[in-house]
Short mmCIF file of C-alpha atoms in Angstrom, two decimals:
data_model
loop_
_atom_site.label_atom_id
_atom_site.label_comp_id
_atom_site.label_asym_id
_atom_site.label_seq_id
_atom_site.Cartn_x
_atom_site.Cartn_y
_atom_site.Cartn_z
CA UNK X 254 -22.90 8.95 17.07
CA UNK X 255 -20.38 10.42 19.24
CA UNK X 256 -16.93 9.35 18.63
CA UNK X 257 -17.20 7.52 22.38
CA UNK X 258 -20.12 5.75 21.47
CA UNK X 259 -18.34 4.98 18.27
CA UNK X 260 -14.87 3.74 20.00
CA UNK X 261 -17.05 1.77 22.51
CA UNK X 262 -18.93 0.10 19.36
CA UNK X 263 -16.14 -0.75 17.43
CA UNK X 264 -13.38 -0.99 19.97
CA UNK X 265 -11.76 -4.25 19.92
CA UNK X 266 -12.45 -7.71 21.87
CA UNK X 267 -9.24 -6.30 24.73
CA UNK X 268 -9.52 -6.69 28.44
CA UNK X 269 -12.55 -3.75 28.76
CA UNK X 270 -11.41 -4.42 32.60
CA UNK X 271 -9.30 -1.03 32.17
CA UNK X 272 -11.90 0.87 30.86
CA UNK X 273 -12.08 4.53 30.28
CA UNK X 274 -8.16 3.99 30.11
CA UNK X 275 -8.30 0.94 27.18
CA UNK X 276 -10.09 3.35 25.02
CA UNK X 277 -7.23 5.66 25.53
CA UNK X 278 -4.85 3.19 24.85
CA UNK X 279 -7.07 2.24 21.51
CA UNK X 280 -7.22 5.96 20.58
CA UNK X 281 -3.14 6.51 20.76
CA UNK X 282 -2.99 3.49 18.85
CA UNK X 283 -5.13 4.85 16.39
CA UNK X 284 -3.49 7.93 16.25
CA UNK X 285 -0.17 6.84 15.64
CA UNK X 286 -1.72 4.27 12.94
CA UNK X 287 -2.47 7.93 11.26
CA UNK X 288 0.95 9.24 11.72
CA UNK X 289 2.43 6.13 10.05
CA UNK X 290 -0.06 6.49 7.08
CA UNK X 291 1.12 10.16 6.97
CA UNK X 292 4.91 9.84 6.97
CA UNK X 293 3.98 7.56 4.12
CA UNK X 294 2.49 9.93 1.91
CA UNK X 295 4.98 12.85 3.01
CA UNK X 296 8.23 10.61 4.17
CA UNK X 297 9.39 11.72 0.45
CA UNK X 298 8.70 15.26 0.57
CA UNK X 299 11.33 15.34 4.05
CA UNK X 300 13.74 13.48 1.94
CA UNK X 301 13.72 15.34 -1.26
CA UNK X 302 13.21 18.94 -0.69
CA UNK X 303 13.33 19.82 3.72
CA UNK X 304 16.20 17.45 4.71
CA UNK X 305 17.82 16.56 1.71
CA UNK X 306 21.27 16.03 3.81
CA UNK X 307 19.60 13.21 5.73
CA UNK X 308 17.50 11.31 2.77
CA UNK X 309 18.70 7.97 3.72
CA UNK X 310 18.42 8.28 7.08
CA UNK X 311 14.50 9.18 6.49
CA UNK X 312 14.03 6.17 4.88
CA UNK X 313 13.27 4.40 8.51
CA UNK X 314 11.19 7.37 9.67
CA UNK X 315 8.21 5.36 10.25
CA UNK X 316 9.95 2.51 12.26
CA UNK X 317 9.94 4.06 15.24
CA UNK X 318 6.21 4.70 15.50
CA UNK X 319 5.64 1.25 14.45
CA UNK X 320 7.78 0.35 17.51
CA UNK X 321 5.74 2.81 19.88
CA UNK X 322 2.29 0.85 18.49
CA UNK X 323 3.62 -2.38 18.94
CA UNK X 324 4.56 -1.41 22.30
CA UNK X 325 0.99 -0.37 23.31
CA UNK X 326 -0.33 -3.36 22.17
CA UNK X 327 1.67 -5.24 24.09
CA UNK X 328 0.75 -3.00 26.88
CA UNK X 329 -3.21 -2.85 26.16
CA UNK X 330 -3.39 -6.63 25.79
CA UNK X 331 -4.51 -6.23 22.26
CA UNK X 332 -6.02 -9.94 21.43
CA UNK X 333 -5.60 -10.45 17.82
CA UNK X 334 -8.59 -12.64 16.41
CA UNK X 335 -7.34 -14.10 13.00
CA UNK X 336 -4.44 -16.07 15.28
CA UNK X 337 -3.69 -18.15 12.07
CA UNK X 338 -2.17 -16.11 9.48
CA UNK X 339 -0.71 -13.70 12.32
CA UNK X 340 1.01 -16.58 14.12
CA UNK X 341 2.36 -17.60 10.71
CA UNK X 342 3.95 -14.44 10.33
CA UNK X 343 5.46 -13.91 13.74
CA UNK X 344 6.97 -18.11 12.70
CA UNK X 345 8.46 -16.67 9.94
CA UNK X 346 9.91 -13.51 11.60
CA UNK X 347 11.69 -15.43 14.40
CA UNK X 348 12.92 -18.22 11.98
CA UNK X 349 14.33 -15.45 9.72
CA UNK X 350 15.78 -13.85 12.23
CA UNK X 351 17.53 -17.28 13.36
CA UNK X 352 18.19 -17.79 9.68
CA UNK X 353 20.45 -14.67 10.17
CA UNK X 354 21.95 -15.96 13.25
CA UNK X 355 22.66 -18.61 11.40
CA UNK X 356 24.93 -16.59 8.47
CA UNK X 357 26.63 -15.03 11.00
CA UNK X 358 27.53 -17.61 12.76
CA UNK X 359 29.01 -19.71 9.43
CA UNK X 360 30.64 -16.62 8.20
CA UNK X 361 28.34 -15.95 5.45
CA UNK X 362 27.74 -12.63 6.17
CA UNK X 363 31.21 -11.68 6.23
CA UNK X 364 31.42 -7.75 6.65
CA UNK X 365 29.49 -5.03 8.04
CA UNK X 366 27.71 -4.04 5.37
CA UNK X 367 26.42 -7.67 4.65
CA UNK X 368 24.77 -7.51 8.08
CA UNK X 369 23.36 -4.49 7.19
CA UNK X 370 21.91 -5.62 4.51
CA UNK X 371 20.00 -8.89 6.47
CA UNK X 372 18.89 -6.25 8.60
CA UNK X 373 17.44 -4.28 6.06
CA UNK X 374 15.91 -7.11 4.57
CA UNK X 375 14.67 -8.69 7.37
CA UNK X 376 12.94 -5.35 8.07
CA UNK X 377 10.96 -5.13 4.72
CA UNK X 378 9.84 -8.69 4.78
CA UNK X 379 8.20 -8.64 8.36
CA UNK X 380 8.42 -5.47 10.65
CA UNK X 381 5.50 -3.71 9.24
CA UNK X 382 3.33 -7.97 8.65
CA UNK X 383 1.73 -7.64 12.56
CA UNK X 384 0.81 -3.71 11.73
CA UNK X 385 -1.86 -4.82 9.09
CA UNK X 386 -3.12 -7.04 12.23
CA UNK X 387 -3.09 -4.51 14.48
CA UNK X 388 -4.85 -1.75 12.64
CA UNK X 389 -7.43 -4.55 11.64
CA UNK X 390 -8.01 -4.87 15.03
CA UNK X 391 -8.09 -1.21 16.65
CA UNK X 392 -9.37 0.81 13.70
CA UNK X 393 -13.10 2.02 13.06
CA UNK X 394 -15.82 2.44 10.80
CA UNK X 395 -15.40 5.71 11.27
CA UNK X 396 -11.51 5.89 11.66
CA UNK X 397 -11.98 4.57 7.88
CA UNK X 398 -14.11 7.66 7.02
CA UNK X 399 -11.34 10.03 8.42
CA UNK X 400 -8.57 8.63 6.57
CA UNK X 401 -10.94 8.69 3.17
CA UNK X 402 -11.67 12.04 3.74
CA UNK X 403 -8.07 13.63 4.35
CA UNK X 404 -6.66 11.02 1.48
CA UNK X 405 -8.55 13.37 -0.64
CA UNK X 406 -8.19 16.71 0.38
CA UNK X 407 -4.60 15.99 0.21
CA UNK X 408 -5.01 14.55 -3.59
CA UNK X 409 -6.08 18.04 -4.55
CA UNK X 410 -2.32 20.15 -3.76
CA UNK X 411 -0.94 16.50 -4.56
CA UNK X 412 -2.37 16.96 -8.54
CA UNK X 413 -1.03 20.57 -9.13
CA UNK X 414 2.68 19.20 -8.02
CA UNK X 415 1.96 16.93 -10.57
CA UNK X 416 1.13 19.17 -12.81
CA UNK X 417 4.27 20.61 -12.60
CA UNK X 418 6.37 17.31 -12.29
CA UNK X 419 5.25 16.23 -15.22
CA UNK X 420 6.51 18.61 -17.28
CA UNK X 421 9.78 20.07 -15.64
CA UNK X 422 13.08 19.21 -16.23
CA UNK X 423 14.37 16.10 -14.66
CA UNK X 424 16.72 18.43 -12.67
CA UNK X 425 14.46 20.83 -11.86
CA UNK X 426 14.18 21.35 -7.62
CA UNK X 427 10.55 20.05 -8.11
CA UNK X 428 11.59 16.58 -9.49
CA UNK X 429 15.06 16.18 -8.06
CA UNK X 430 14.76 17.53 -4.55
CA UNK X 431 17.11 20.52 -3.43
CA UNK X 432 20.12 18.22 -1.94
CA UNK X 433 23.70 19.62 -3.09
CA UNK X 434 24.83 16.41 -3.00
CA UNK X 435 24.22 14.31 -5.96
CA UNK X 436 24.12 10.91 -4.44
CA UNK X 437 20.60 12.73 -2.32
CA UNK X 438 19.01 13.74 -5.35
CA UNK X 439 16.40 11.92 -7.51
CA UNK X 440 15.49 11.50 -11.04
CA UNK X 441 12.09 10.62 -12.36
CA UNK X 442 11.72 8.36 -15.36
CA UNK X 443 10.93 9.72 -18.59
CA UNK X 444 7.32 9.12 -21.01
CA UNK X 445 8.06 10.59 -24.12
CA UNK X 446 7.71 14.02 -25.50
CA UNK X 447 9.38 15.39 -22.86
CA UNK X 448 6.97 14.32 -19.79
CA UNK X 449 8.38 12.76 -16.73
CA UNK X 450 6.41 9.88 -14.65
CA UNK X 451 5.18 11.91 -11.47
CA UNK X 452 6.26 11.08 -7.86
CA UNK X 453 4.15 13.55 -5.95
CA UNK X 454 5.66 13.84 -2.73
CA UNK X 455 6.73 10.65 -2.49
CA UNK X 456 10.62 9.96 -3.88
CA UNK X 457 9.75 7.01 -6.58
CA UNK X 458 6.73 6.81 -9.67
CA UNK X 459 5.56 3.83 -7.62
CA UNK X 460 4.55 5.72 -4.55
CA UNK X 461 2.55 7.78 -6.82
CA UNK X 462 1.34 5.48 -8.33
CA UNK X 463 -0.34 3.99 -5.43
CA UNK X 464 -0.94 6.65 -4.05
CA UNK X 465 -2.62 7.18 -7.25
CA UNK X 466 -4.60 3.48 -6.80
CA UNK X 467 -6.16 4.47 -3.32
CA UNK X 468 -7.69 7.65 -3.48
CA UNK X 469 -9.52 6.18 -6.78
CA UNK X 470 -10.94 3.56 -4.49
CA UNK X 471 -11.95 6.09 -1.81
CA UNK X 472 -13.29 8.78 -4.37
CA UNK X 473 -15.49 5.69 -5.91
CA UNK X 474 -16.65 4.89 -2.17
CA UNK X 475 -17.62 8.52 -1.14
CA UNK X 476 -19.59 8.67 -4.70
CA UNK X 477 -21.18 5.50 -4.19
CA UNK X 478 -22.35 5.83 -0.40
CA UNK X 479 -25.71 7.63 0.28
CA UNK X 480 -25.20 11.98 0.17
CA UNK X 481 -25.34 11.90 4.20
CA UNK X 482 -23.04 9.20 4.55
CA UNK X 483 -20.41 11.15 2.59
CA UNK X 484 -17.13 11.94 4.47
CA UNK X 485 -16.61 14.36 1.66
CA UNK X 486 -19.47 16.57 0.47
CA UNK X 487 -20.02 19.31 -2.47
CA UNK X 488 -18.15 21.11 -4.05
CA UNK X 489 -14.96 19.22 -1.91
CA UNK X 490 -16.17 15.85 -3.50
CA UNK X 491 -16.27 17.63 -6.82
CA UNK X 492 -12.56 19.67 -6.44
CA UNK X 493 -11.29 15.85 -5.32
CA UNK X 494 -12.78 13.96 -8.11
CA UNK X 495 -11.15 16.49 -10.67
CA UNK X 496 -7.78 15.76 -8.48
CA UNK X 497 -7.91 12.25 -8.82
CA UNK X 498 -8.38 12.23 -12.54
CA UNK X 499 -5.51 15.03 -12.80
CA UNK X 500 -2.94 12.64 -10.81
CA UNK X 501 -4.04 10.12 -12.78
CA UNK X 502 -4.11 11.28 -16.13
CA UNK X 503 -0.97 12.93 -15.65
CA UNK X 504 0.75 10.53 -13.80
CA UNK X 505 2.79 9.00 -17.16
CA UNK X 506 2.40 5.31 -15.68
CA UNK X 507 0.26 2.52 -16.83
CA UNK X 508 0.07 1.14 -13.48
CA UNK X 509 -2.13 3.58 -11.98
CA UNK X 510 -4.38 2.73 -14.99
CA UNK X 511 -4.35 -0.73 -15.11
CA UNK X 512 -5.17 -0.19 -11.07
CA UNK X 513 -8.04 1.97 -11.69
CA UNK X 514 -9.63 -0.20 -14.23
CA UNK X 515 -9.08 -3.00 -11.13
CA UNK X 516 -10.30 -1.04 -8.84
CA UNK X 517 -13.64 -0.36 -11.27
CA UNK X 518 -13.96 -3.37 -11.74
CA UNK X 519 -13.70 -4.78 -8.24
CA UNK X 520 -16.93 -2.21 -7.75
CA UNK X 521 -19.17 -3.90 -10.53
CA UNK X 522 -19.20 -6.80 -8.91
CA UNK X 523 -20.03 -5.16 -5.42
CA UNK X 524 -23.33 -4.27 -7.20
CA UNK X 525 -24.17 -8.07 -8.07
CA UNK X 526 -23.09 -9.06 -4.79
CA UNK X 527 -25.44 -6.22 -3.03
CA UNK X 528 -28.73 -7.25 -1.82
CA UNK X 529 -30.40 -4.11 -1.83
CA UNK X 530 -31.71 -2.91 -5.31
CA UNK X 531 -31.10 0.35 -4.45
CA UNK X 532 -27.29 0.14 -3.29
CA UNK X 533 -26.89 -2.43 -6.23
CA UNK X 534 -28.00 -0.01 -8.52
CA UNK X 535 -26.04 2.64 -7.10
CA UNK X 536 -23.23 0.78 -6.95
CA UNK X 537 -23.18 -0.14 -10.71
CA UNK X 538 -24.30 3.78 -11.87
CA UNK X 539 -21.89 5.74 -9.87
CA UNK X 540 -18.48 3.91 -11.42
CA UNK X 541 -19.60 3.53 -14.30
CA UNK X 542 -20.13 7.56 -14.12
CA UNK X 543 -17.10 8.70 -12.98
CA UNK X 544 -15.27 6.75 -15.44
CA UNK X 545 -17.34 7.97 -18.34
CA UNK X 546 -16.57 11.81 -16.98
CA UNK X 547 -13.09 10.63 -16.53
CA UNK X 548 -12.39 9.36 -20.42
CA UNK X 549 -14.18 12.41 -21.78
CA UNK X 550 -12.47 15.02 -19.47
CA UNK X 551 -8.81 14.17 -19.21
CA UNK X 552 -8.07 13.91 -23.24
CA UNK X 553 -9.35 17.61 -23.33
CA UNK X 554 -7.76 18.44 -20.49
CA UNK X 555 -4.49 16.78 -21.05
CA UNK X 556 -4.25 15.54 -24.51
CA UNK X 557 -0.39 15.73 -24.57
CA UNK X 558 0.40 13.87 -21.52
CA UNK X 559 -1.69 11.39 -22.40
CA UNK X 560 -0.69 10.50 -26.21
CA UNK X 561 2.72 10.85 -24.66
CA UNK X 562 2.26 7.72 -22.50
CA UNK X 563 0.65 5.99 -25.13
CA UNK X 564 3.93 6.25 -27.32
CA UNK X 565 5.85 5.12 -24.25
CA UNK X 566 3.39 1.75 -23.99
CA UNK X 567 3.41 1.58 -28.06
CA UNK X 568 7.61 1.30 -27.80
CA UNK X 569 7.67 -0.54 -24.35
CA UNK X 570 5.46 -3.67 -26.55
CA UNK X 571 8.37 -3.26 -29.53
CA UNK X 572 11.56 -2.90 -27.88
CA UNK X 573 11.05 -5.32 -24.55
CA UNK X 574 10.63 -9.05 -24.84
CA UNK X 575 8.26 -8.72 -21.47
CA UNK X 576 6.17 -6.44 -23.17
CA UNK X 577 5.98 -8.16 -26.49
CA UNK X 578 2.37 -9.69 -26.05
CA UNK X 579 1.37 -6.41 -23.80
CA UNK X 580 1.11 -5.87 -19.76
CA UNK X 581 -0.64 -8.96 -18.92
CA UNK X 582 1.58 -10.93 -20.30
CA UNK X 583 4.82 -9.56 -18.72
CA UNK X 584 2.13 -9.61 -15.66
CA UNK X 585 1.71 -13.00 -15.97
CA UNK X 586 5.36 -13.70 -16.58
CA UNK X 587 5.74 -12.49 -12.83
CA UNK X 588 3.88 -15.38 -11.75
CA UNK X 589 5.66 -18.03 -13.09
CA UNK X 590 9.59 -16.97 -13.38
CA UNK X 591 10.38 -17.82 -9.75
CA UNK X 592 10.57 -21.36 -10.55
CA UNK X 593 13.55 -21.31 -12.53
CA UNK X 594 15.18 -20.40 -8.96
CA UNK X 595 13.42 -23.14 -7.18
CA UNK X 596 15.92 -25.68 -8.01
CA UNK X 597 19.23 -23.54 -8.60
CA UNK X 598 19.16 -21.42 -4.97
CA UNK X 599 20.42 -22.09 -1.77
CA UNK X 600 18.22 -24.10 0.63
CA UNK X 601 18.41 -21.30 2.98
CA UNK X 602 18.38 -18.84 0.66
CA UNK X 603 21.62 -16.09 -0.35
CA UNK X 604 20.68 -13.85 2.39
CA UNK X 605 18.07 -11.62 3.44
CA UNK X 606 17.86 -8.14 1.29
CA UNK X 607 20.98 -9.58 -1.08
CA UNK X 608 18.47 -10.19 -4.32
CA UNK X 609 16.56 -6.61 -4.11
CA UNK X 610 18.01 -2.87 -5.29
CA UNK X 611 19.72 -2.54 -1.67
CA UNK X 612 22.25 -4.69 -2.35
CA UNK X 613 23.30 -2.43 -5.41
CA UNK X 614 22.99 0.74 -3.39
CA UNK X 615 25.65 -0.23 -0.87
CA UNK X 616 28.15 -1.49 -3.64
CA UNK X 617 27.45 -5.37 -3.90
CA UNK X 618 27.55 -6.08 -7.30
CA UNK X 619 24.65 -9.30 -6.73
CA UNK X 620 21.83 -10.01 -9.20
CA UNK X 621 18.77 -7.66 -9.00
CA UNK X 622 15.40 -9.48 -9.79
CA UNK X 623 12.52 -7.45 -10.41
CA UNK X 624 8.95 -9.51 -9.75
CA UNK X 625 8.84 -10.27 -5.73
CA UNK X 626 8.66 -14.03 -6.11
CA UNK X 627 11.93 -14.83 -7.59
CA UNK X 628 13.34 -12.04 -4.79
CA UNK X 629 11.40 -14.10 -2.05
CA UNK X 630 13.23 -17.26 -3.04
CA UNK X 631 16.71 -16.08 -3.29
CA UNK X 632 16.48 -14.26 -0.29
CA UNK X 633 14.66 -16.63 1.93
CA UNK X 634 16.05 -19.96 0.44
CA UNK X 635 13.46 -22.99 -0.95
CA UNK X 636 11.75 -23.87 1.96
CA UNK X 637 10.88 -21.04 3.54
CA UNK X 638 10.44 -18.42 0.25
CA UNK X 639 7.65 -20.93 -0.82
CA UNK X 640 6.11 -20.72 2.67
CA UNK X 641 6.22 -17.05 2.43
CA UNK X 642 4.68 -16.73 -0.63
CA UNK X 643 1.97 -18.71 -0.07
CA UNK X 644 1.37 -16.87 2.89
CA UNK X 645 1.10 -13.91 0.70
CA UNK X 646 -1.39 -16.36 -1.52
CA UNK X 647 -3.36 -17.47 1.14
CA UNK X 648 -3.32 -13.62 2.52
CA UNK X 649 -5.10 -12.30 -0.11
CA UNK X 650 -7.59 -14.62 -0.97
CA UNK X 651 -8.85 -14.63 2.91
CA UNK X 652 -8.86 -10.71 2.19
CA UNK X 653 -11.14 -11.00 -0.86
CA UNK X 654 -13.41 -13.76 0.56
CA UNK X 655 -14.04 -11.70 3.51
CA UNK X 656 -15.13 -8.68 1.62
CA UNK X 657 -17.33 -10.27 -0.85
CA UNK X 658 -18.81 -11.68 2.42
CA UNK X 659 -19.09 -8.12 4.17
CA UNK X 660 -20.37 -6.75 0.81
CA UNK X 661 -23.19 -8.87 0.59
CA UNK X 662 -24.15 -8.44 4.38
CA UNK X 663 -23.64 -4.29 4.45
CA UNK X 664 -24.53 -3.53 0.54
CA UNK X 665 -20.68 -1.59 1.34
CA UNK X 666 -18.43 -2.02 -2.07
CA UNK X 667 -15.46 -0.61 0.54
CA UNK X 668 -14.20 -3.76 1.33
CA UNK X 669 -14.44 -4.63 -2.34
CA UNK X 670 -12.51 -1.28 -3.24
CA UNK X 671 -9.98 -1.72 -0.94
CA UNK X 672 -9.15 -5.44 -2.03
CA UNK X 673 -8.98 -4.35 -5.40
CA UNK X 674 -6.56 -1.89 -5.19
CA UNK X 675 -4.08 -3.56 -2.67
CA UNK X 676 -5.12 -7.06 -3.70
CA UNK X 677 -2.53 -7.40 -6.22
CA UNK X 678 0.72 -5.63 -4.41
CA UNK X 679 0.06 -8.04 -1.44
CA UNK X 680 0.10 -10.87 -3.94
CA UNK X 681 3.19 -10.78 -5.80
CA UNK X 682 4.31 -6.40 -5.79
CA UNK X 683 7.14 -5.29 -5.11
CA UNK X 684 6.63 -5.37 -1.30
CA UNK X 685 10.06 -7.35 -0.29
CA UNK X 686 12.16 -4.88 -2.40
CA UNK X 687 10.44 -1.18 -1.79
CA UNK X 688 9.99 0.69 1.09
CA UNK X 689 6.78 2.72 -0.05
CA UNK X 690 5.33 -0.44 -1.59
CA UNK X 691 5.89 -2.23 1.62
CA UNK X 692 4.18 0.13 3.76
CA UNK X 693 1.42 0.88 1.37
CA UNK X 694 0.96 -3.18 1.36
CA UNK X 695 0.69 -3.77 5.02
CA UNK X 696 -1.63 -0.59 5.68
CA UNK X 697 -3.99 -0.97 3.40
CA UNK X 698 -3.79 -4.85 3.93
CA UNK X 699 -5.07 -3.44 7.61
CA UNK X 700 -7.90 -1.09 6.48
CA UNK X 701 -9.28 -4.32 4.62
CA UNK X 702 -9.15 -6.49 7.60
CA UNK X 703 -10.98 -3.26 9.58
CA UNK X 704 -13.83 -2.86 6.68
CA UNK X 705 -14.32 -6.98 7.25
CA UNK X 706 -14.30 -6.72 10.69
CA UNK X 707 -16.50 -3.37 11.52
CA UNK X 708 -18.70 -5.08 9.14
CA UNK X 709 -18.85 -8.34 11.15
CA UNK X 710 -19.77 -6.35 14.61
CA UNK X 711 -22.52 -4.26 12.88
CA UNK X 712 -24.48 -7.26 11.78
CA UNK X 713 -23.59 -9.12 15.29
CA UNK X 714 -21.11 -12.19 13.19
#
């Protein structure tokens, strides 16, 4: 299939009046979709090691071209079709925004930098919430395939700097970027034994880490789907799948583990859910497979690192309360401690941005909370922090009752994948409080609601 035939198949339900010029409006769309989701990857490697001097000011790299696709939206008449939960979040967005209005006006916000801060904060909760929207709207079947396959030839340089991260000093240029300037320089957390947590090219462990969390979802995809289907073939697919299980197994974080096990998981039950015998049966060999190569391969290949982070999880259980009946329960934990807040903040919240690690980096010595849902509250206030979070609720179980619906009708465990890995940040990660986990959140949130939707048009729903 050519790719007009292809844009023409899966082009969305716009104003086709326009023509030849909509599907050039769809394909710059599309291509700055691709620029966002590359500035994401490499927006750390500009602010650690090519512009040091301007780290902060990177931060916001990808606003602008988030800007530039909402504008062409606007301009192509892009007609979003799940109206519910998008209205909801525009709602939000404008009554937050008024909610800041609002502090202003009564003096709360009393300085520069606490405007700032609402700015910033109003910025992580909703500028990037219409973007998943949009990209579920304007990007293809095979779109999808061209993001797998780059994802993972870029995992392969990606796992030799980790190689090297992982072991360097913590002030070593490879780690801590090559700023003069202290305050632009970074430090990765420690394992044991002298290993660092990796960061790749991004600036945190957490980017890494899901970083880490999608390509295992695309590597398990490109296994499972039929040889010709492959976006990556040979002795590429076989270079890539010893990349992914380098980053991981060297990655020093549990999270990328407890994500691939998720992410295995969520591709099990793609095989029950498959009609075909023959993609069900795939679907249950290949994963199970790749992890079996995967546990006998990295503890020859990287014994250390790996009885290094199981020290780290082995002192993590002793020495933190959170920890002290293992991951799920501190996971579990993050579920429930918002409502301590419920009845103790502000009806209209502290401010927007004041409860997450901005407020610290700008000198406001304010409470930091750590799971999103107590953030959400203090930030937002009662009313509308419990609105937004079951919006984030209600979010991701549409997303995971449309894939198991597009499983079953394309025998695809994409969908599946996909939920699995970002299921959990859209739920209750760290998505208010991070910049990488925020963008990560909202485009992958996206590339689900395309796999649903390309899968709706090719069986005619």
């Amino acid at each position: 299939m050519t790719e007009e035939c292809a844009v023409e198949r899966y082009c969305p339900p716009w104003d086709t009046s326009a023509g030849r010029s909509s599907r050039r409006g769809r394909r710059r769309i599309v291509n700055l979709i691709f620029v966002v989701y590359g500035l994401l990857i490499f927006e750390g490697a500009l602010r650690k090691w090519i512009f040091p001097q301007f780290q902060k000011e990177l931060f916001f790299i990808r606003d602008p071209f988030v800007f530039a696709i909402y504008f062409l939206c606007i301009k192509q008449r892009v007609r979003i079709r799940h109206a519910p939960l998008f209205v909801t979040a525009v709602v939000m967005a404008w009554l937050t925004g008024l909610l800041v209005l609002l502090e202003i006006a009564s003096g709360m916000l009393t300085s520069g930098t606490h405007l700032q801060l609402a700015i910033y904060g109003w910025r992580e909760y909703f500028l990037n919430i219409p973007l998943a929207f949009v990209i579920g709207e304007c990007v293809s079947r095979e779109d999808l395939k061209r993001l797998v396959k780059y994802t993972l030839l870029v995992s392969i340089p990606i796992a030799i700097l980790s190689i090297f991260q992982s072991s360097a000093p913590a002030s070593a240029v490879i780690n801590a970027g090559t700023a003069i300037d202290p305050s632009n320089t970074f430090s990765p957390m420690a394992v044991e034994l002298g290993f660092n947590r990796t960061s790749g090219t991004f600036t945190s462990n957490e980017g890494q880490a899901l970083f880490i969390g999608s390509i295992v979802a695309m590597l398990l995809w490109v296994w499972i789907l039929p040889r010709p289907r492959r976006p990556v073939k040979g002795a590429v697919l076989l270079v890539a799948t010893a990349a992914v299980i380098t980053n991981l197994a060297v990655s020093g974080q549990r999270t990328a583990f407890v994500m691939s096990i998720i992410i295995a998981s969520a591709a099990l039950m793609g095989a029950a859910l498959m009609k075909s015998g023959k993609d069900s049966l795939r679907n249950l060999r290949m994963p199970i497979v790749l992890v079996t190569v995967g546990v006998l391969a990295a503890p020859l290949v990287f014994p250390d690192h790996l009885h290094a982070l199981s020290i780290r999880a082995a002192n993590a259980a002793e020495g933190d309360a959170r920890y002290s009946y293992g991951i799920v329960h501190r996971a579990l934990g993050d579920f429930t401690r918002f409502t301590d807040l419920v009845f103790d903040s502000p009806v209209l919240g502290c401010g927007l941005g004041f409860a997450g690690n901005a407020s610290s980096r700008v000198g406001l010595a304010l409470p930091f909370y750590e799971d999103d849902w107590s953030r959400n509250i203090v930030d937002l206030g009662v009313v509308l922090g419990v609105i937004f979070i079951i919006f984030r609720v209600t979010l991701v179980l549409w997303l995971i009752a449309g894939a198991v619906a597009s499983t079953r009708r394309r025998n695809d465990a994409l969908p599946l994948l996909l939920v699995g890995f970002i299921g959990v940040i859209l739920l209750n990660g760290q998505i208010t409080g991070q910049g990488t986990v925020n963008g990560y959140a909202w485009l992958f949130a996206g590339f689900c609601i395309a796999t649903i939707r390309t899968g709706e048009e090719e069986t005619g729903l």
